[in-house]
Coordinates of C-alpha atoms in Angstrom, one line a residue:
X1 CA 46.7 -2.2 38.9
X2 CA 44.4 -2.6 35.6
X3 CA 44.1 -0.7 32.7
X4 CA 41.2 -0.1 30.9
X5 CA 41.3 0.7 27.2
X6 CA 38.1 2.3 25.7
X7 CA 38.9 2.8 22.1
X8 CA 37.0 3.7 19.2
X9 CA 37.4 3.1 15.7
X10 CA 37.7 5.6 13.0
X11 CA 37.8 6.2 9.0
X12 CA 39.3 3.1 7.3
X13 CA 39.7 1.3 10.6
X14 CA 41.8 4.2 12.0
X15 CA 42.5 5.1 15.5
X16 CA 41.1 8.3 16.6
X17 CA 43.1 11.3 16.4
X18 CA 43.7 11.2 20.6
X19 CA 44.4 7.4 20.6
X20 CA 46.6 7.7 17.4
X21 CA 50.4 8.6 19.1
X22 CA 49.4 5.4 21.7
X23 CA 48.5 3.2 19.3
X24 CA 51.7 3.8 17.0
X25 CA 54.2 3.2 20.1
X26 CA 52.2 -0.1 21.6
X27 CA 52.6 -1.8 17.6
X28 CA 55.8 -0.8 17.3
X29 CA 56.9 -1.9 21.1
X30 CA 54.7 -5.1 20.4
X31 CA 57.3 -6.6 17.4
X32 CA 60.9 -4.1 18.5
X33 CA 62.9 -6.8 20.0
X34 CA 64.6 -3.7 22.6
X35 CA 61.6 -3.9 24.6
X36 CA 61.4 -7.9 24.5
X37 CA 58.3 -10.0 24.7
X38 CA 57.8 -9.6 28.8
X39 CA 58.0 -5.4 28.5
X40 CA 54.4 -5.7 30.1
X41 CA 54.6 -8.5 32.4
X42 CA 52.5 -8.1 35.6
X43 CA 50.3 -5.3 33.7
X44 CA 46.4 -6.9 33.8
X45 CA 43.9 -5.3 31.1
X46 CA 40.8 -4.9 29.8
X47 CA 39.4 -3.9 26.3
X48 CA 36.6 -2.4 25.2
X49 CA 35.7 -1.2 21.3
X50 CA 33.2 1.6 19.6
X51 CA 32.5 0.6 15.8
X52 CA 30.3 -0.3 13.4
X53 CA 29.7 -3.0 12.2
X54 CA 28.7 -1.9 8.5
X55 CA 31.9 -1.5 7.8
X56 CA 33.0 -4.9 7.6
X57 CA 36.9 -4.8 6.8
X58 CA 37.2 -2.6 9.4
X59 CA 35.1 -2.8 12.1
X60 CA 36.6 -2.9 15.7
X61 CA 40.1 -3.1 14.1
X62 CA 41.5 -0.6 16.9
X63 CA 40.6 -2.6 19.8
X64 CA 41.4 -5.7 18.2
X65 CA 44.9 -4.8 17.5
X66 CA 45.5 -3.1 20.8
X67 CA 44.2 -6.7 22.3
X68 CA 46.3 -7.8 20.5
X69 CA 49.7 -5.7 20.6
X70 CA 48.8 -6.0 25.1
X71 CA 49.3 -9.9 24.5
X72 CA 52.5 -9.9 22.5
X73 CA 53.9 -8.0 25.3
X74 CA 53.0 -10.5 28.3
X75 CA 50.1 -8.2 29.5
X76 CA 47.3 -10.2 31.3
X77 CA 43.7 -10.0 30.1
X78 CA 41.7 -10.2 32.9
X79 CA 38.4 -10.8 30.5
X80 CA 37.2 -11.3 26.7
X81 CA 36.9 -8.3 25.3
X82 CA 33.9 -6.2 24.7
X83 CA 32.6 -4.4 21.3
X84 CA 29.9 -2.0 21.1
X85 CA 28.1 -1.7 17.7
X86 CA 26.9 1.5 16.2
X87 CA 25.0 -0.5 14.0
X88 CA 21.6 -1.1 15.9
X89 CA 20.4 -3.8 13.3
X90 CA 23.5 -6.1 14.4
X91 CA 24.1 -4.5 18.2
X92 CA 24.0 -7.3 20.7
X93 CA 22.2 -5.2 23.0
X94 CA 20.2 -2.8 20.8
X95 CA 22.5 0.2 20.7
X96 CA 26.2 0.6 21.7
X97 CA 25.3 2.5 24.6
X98 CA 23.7 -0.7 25.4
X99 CA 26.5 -2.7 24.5
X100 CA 29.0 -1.0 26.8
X101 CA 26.3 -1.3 30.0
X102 CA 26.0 -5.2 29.3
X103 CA 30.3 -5.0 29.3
X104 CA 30.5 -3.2 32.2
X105 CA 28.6 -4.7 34.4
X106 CA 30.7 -7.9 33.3
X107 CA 33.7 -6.0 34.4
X108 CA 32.5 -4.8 37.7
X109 CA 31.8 -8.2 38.7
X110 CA 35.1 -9.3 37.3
X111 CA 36.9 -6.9 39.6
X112 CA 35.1 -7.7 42.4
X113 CA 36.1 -11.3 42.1
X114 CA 39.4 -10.3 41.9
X115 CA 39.2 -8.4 44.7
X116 CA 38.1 -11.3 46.9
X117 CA 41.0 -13.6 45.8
X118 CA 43.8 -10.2 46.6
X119 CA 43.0 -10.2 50.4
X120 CA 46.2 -9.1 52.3
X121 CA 48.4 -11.8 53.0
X122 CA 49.2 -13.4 56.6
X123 CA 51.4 -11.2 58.3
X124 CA 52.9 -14.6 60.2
X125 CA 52.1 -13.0 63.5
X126 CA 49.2 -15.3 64.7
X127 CA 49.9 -16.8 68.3
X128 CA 52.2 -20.2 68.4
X129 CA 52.8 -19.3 64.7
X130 CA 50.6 -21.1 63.2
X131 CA 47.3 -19.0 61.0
X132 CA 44.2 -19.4 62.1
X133 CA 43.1 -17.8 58.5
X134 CA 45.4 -20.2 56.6
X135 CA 43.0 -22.4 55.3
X136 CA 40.4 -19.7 54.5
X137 CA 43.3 -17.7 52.6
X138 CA 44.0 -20.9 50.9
X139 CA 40.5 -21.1 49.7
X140 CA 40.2 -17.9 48.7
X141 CA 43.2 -17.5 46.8
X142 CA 42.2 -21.1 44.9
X143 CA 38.7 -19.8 44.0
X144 CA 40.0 -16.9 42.0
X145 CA 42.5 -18.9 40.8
X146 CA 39.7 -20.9 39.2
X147 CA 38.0 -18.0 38.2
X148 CA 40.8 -16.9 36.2
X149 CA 41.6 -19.9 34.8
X150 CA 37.9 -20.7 33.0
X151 CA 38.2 -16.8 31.6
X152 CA 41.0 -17.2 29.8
X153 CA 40.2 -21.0 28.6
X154 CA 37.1 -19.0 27.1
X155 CA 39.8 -16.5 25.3
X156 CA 41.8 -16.8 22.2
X157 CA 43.9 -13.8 21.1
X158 CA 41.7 -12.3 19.1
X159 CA 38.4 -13.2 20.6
X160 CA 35.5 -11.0 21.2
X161 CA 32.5 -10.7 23.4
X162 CA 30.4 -10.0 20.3
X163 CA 32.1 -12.1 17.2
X164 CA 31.1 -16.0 18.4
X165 CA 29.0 -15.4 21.0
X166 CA 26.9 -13.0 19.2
X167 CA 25.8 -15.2 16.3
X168 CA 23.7 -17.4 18.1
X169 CA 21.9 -14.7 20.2
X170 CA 20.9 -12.5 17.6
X171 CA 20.1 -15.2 15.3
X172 CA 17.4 -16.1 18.5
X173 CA 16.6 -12.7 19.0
X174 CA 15.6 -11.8 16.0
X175 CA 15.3 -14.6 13.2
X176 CA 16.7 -14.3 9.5
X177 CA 15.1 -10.6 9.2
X178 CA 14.8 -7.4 11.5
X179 CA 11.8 -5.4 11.8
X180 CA 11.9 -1.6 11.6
X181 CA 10.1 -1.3 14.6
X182 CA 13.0 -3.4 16.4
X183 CA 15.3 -1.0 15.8
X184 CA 13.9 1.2 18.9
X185 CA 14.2 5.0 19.0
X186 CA 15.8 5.4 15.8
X187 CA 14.9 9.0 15.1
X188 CA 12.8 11.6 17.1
X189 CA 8.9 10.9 16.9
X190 CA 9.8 7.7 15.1
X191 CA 9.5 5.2 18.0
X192 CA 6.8 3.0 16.8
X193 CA 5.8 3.9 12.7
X194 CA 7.4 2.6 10.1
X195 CA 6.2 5.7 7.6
X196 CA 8.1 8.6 8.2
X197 CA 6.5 11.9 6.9
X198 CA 6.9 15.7 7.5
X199 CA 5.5 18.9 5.6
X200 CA 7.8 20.6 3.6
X201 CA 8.4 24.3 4.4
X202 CA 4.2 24.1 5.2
X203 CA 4.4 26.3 8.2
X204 CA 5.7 29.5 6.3
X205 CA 3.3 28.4 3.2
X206 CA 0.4 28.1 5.2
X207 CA 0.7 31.1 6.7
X208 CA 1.6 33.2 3.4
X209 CA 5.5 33.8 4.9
X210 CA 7.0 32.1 1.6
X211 CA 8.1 28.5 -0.1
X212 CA 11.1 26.9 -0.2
X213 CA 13.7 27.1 -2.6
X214 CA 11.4 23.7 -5.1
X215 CA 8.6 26.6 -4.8
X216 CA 11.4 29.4 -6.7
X217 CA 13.0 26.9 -8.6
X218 CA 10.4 24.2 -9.8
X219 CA 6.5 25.7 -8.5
X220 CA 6.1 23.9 -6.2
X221 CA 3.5 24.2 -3.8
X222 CA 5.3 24.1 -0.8
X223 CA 1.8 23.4 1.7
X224 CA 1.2 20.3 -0.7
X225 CA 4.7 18.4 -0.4
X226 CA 4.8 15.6 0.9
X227 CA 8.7 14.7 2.4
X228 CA 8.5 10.9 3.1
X229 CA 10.8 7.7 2.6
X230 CA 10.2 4.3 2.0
X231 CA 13.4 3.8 3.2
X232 CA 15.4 4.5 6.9
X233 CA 18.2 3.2 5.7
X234 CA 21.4 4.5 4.0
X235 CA 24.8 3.6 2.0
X236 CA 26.2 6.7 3.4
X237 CA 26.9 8.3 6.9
X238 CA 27.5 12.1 5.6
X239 CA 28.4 14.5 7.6
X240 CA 26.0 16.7 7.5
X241 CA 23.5 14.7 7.8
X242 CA 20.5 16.4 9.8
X243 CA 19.7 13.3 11.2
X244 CA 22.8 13.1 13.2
X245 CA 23.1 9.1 11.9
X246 CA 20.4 7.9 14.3
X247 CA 18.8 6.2 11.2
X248 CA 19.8 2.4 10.1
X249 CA 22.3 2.2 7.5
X250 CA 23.5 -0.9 4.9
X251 CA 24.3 -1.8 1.5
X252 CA 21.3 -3.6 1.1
X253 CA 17.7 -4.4 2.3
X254 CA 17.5 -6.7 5.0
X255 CA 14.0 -5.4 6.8
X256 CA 10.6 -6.6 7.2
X257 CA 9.1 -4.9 3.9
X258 CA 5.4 -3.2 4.1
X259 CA 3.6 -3.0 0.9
X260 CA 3.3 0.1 -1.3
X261 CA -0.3 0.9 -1.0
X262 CA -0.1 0.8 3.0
X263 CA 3.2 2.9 3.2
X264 CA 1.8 5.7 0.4
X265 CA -1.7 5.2 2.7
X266 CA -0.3 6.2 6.3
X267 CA 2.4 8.7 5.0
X268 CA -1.0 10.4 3.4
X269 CA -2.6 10.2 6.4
X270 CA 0.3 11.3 8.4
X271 CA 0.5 14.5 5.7
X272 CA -3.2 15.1 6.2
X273 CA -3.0 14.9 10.3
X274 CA 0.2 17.8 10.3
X275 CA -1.5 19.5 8.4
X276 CA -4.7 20.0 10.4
X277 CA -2.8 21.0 13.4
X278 CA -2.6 24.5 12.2
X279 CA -6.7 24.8 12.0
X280 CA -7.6 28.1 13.9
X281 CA -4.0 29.3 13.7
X282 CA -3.1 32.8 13.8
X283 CA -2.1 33.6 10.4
X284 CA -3.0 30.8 8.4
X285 CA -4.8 31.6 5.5
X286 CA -8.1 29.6 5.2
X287 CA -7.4 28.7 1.4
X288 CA -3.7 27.3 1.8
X289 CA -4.6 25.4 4.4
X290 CA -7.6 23.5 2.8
X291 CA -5.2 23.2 -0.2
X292 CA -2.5 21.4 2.2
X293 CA -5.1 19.0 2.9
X294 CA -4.6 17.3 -0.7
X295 CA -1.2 16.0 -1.3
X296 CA 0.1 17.2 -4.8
X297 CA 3.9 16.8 -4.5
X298 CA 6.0 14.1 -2.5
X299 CA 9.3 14.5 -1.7
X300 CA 11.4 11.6 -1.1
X301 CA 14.4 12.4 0.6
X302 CA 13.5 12.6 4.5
X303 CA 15.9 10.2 5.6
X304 CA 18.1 7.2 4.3
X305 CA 17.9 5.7 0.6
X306 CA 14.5 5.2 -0.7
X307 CA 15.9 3.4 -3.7
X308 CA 16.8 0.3 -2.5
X309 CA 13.3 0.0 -1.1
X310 CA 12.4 -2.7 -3.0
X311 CA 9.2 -2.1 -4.4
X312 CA 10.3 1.4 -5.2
X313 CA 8.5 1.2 -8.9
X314 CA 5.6 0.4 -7.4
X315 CA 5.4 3.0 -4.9
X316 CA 6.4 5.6 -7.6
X317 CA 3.6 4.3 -10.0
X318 CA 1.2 5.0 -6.8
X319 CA 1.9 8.4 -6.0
X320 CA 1.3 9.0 -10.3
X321 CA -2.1 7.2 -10.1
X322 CA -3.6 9.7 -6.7
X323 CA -1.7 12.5 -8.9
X324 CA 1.2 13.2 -6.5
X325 CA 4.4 14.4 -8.6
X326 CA 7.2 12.4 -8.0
X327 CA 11.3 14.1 -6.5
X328 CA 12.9 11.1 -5.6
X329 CA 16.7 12.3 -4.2
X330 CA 19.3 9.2 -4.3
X331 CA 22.9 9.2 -2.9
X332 CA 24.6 8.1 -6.0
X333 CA 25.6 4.6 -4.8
X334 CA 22.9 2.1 -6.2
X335 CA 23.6 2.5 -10.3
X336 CA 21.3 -0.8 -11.3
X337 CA 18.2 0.9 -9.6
X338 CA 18.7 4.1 -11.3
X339 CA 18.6 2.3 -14.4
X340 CA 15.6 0.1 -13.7
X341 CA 13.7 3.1 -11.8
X342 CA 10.6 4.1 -13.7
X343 CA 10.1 7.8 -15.1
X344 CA 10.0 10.2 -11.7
X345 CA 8.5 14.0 -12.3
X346 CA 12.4 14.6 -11.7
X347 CA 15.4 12.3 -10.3
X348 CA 18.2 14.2 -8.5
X349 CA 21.8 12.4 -6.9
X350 CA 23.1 14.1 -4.2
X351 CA 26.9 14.9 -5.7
X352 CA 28.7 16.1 -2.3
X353 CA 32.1 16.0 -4.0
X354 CA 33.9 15.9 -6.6
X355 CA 36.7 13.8 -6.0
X356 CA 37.8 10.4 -4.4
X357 CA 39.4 11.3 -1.8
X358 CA 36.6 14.2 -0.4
X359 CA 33.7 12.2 -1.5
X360 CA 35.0 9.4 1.0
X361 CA 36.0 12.1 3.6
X362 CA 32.5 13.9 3.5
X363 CA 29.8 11.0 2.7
X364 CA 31.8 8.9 4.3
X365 CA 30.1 5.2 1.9
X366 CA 29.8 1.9 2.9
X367 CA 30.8 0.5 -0.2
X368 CA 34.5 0.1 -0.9
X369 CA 33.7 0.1 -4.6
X370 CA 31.7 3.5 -3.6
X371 CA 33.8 5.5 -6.5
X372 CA 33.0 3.3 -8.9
X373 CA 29.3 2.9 -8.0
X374 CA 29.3 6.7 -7.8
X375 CA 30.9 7.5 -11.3
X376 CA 27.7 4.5 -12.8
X377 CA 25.3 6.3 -11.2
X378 CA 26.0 9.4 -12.9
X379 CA 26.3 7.8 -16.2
X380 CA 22.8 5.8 -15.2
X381 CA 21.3 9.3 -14.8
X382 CA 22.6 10.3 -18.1
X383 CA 20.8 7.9 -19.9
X384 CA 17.1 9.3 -18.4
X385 CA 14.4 11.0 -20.3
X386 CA 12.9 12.5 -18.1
X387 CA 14.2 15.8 -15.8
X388 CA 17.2 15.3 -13.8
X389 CA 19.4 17.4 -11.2
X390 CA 22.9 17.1 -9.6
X391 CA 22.8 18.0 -6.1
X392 CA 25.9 19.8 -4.7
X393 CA 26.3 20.6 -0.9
X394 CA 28.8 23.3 -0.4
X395 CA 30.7 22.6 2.8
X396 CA 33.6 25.3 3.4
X397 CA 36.8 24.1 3.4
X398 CA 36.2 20.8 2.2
X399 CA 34.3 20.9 -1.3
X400 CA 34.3 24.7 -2.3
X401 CA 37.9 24.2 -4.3
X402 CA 37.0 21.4 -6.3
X403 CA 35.4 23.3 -9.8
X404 CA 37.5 21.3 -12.4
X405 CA 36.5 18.0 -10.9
X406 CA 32.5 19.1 -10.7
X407 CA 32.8 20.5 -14.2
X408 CA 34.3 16.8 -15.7
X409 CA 31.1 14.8 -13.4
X410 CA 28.3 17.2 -15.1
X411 CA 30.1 16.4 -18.2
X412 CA 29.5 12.4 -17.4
X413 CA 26.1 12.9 -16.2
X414 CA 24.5 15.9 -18.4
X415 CA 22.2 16.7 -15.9
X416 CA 18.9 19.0 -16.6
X417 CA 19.7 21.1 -13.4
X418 CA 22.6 22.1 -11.0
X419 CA 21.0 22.9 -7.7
X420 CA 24.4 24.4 -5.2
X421 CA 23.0 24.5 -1.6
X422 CA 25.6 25.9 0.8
X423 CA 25.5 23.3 3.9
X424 CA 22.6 23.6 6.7
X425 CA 24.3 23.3 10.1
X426 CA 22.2 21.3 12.3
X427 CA 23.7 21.7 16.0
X428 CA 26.4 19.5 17.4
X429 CA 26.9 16.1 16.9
X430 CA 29.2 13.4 17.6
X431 CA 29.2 11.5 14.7
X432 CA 30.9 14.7 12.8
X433 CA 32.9 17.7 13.1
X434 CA 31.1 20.4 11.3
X435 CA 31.0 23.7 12.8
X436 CA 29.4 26.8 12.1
X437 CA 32.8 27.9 10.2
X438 CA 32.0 25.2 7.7
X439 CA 28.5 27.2 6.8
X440 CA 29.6 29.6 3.3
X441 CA 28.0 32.6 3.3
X442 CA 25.5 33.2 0.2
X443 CA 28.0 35.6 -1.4
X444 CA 30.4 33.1 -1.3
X445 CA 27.7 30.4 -2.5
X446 CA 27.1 32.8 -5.8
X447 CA 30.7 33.4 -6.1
X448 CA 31.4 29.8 -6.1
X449 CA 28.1 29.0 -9.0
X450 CA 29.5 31.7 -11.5
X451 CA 32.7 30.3 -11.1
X452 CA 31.6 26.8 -11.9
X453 CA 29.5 28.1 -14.6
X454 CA 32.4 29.9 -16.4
X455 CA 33.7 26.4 -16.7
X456 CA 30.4 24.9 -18.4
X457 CA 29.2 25.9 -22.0
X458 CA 25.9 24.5 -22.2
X459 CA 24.8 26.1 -18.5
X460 CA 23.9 29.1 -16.6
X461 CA 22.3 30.6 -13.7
X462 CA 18.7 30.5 -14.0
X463 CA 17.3 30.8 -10.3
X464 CA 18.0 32.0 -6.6
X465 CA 16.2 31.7 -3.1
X466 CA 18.5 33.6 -0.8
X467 CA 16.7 32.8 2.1
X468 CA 18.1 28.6 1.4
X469 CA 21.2 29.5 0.3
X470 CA 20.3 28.3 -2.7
X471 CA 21.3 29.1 -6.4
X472 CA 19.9 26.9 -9.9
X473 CA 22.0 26.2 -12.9
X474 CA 19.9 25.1 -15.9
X475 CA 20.9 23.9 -19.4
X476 CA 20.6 26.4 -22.2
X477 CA 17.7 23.9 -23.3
X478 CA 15.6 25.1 -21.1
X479 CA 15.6 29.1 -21.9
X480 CA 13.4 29.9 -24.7
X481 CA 13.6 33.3 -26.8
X482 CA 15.6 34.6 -23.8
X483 CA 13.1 33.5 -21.2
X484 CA 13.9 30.7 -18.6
X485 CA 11.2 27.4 -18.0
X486 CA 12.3 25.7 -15.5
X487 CA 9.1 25.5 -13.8
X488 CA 6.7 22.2 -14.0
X489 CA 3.7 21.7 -16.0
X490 CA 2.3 19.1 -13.1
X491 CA -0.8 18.2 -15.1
X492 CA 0.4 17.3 -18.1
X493 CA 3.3 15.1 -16.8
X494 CA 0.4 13.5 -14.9
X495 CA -0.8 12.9 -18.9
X496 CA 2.2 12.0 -19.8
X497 CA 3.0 9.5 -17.5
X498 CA -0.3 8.1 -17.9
X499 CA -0.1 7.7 -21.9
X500 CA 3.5 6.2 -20.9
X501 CA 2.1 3.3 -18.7
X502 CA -1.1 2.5 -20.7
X503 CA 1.2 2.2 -23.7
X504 CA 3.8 -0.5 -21.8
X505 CA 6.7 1.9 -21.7
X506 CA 6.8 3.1 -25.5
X507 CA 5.2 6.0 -25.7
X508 CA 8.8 8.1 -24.2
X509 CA 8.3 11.2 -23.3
X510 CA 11.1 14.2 -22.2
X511 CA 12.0 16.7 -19.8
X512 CA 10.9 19.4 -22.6
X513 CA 7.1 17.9 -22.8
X514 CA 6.4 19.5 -19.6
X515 CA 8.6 22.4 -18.9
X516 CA 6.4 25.5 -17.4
X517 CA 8.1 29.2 -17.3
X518 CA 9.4 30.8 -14.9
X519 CA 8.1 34.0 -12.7
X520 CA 10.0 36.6 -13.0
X521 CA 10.5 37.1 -9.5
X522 CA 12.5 33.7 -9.0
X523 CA 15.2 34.7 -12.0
X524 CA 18.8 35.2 -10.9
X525 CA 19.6 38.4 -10.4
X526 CA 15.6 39.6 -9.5
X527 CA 14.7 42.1 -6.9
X528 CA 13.2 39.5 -4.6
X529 CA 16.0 37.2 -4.6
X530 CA 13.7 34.2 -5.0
X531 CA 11.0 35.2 -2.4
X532 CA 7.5 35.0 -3.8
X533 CA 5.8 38.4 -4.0
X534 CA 2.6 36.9 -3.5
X535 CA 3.7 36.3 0.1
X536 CA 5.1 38.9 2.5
X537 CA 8.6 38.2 4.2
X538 CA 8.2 38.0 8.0
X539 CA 11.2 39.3 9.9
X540 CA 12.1 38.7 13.8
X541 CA 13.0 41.5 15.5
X542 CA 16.1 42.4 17.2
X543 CA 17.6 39.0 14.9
X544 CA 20.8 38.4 14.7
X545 CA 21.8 37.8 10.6
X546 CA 20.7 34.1 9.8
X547 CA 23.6 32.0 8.4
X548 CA 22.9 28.9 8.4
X549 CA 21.0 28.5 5.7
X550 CA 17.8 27.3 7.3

């Protein structure tokens, strides 16, 4: 008989939760001397591991150590064992589906040549006693002996089929850097471009249905935004994350780079091309959709971290020069590029939690230092001029309990605006465990805001857009005789900025210089609950109540 072990690596280099009891009783048995060092004599094994290989203290650990706790106890490996990385960038084969194909092929022809050296033995009944097979048997039996001798000369105890022997091959592969475009299907409609772009909310826009929640809160033009990234890659592997972690992630840049200009060109382009896929549609109005033709806003948060693109300055100062306003969303983990970033129409960090221990059970970081690099990168906000916004995803029952602990980070960080967004469920995934249940109604959402603003002085409710699940704090700074401006003035930061390059960076300028009020309609509180009357809501019939926050 041989067992197979297919095990899987969890938070911290944890077991998972099935594998957990198992893995418990083999260390234990592995060093209690009642079971004795031959308790698994005569048992043959194989091992293969799920991790990733961006987490670097721990990746594989769990079928390392049950390799390893198999071997204390005289078990037999019958072959090195395998790993399959998550991480595509360092993945042996490309993916870890990949990886385990590669492995088990390896194994089936392993078992095969087993098979052939486990023939049934000579029953001794062959005529004047002597085998006419004996020879052949002999053979056989030697052959596999061989065979099992050069596997385990290539084995040490803690070997692996992707630690040594993967060096050379992806050093040959794929030289000292790895293209984008080798990563292979890395998100949907992404096989081949390196630009990533979509229109923001520009269906419902373009048709007069309403904005999203930057339209309410900010005035934004929702037809006009630009969602891009200079950047696939992340520091974080959140839970939520729509993408369902099919994008690269690291702690630093380690891709082919393309230039500003090209990246700002084809995400343009790409903008432009969406956008004349609704010509001759039913509904859209003939003005919007000219208007969606010129990109005014770009938001930069489609996917990964576009701050550690490295020419992120550069790409910001582009977008300024064609007069495209500037959102750039970070994940709170790269401090020094928040400090060295130029001025952005407005910087937000994403603040998912509130605490240590959540923050590391809901983003789930790369960086062990992650709390420490999280707590600078508020304080790096702190210390901008221009607008800036704390991000807070509500996910029920992990972050809703926290308001002490959100109240001390604004109080670090001083942020312009609060936005609370109750979490978007994007269908099932097996790279986390959010359900439906983990969704907070918007009650619950506005429940949760006036709560945390009872606990901060200098802040209040300013906007709502029900239909996101979506509520804006802003700080008293911004309500004027009674009357909120949270809105933009988008040409005259375009002056601003302007006067602030041609001078060489001193002529500073503030969030204040180019505040715009706010309609009436997108006030907390309003009739219209953040939906622009301008538009007209569009309701499906026979609907069930919408939830998710979509």
């Amino acid at each position: 008989m041989i067992c197979v072990f297919l095990v899987a690596t969890y938070t911290d280099g944890q077991p998972t939760e099935s594998a957990e009891w198992f893995c418990k009783w083999l260390e234990e048995a592995s060093t209690d001397f009642r079971y004795g060092k031959t308790y698994l004599k005569g048992m043959r094994y194989a091992v293969f591991g799920l991790g990733n290989s961006v987490y670097v203290g721990h990746y594989n650990t769990v079928s390392k150590n049950i390799d390893k706790w198999l071997w204390m106890l005289s078990a037999a490996r019958i072959m090195t064992r395998g790993e399959g990385d998550c991480n595509v960038v360092k993945s042996r084969h490309g993916s870890v589906q990949a990886d385990f194909q590669a492995w088990k092929t390896k194994f089936l022809n392993r078992l095969q040549a087993l098979a052939k050296g486990e023939k049934k033995a000579c029953s001794g009944k062959c005529k004047k006693g002597s085998c006419k097979n004996k020879k052949k048997h002999k053979e056989e039996a030697e052959d596999s002996h061989s065979l099992a001798e050069k596997n385990n000369s290539e084995e040490e105890l803690m070997e692996s089929s992707s630690d040594a022997e993967s060096s050379a091959e992806e050093e040959k592969s794929h030289g000292s850097v790895i293209d984008m475009e080798d990563l292979g299907n890395v998100m949907n409609r992404m096989k081949k471009a390196k630009v990533k772009t979509k229109p923001c909310s520009s269906t419902s826009m373009l048709r007069g249905r309403g904005g999203c929640y930057k339209h309410t809160f900010y005035g934004i033009e929702s037809h006009r935004c630009m969602e891009t990234t200079p950047s696939l890659a992340c520091a974080n592997k959140c839970v939520f994350c729509w993408r369902h972690h099919t994008n690269p992630v690291g702690t630093e840049w380690s891709w082919k780079m393309d230039p500003a200009e090209k990246i700002i060109q084809e995400a343009v382009e790409n903008h432009k091309n969406m956008i004349r896929q609704f010509r001759g549609v039913p509904g859209v109005r003939p003005e919007r959709f000219e208007e969606g033709l010129t990109v005014k806003h770009c938001a930069l948060s489609l996917v990964g971290e576009p701050i550690m693109y490295p020419e992120i300055n550069s790409f910001l100062r582009l977008l300024h020069q064609q007069n495209i306003s500037s959102f750039l969303v970070t994940n709170a983990q790269f401090p020094e590029e928040i400090r060295s970033l130029v001025p952005v129409t407005q910087l937000y960090v994403s603040v998912d939690a509130s605490t240590k221990d959540s923050l590391k059970k809901i983003d789930r970081p790369l960086f062990k230092d992650f709390w420490q690099r999280f707590l600078d990168s508020l304080r790096a906000l702190g210390e901008k001029q221009q607008r800036t916004v704390y991000r807070l995803t509500l996910v029920k029952a992990w972050n809703v309990d926290e308001l002490k602990a959100y109240a001390d980070l604004i109080a670090l960080g001083q942020p312009d605006f609060i936005e609370v967004k109750g979490v978007t469920y994007c269908g099932e995934s097996s790279a986390s465990s959010l359900t439906m249940a983990n969704v907070p109604w918007h009650e619950e959402v506005i429940y949760f805001v006036q709560q945390l603003a009872n606990l901060l002085p200098d802040y209040e409710i300013a906007c709502e857009h029900e239909h996101s699940n979506c509520l804006l704090l802003a700080h008293h700074k911004f309500k004027v005789d009674g009357e909120w401006w949270t809105w933009i003035d988008y040409e005259r930061f375009q002056e601003l900025i302007q006067e602030y390059e041609e001078s060489g960076g001193t002529k500073i300028f503030s969030a204040m210089d180019y505040m715009a009020k706010t309609p009436i309609w997108a006030i907390f509180g309003a009739r219209e609950r953040g939906f622009d009357p301008s538009d007209t809501r569009f309701q499906r019939k026979n609907k069930t109540k919408d939830i998710s926050g979509c």
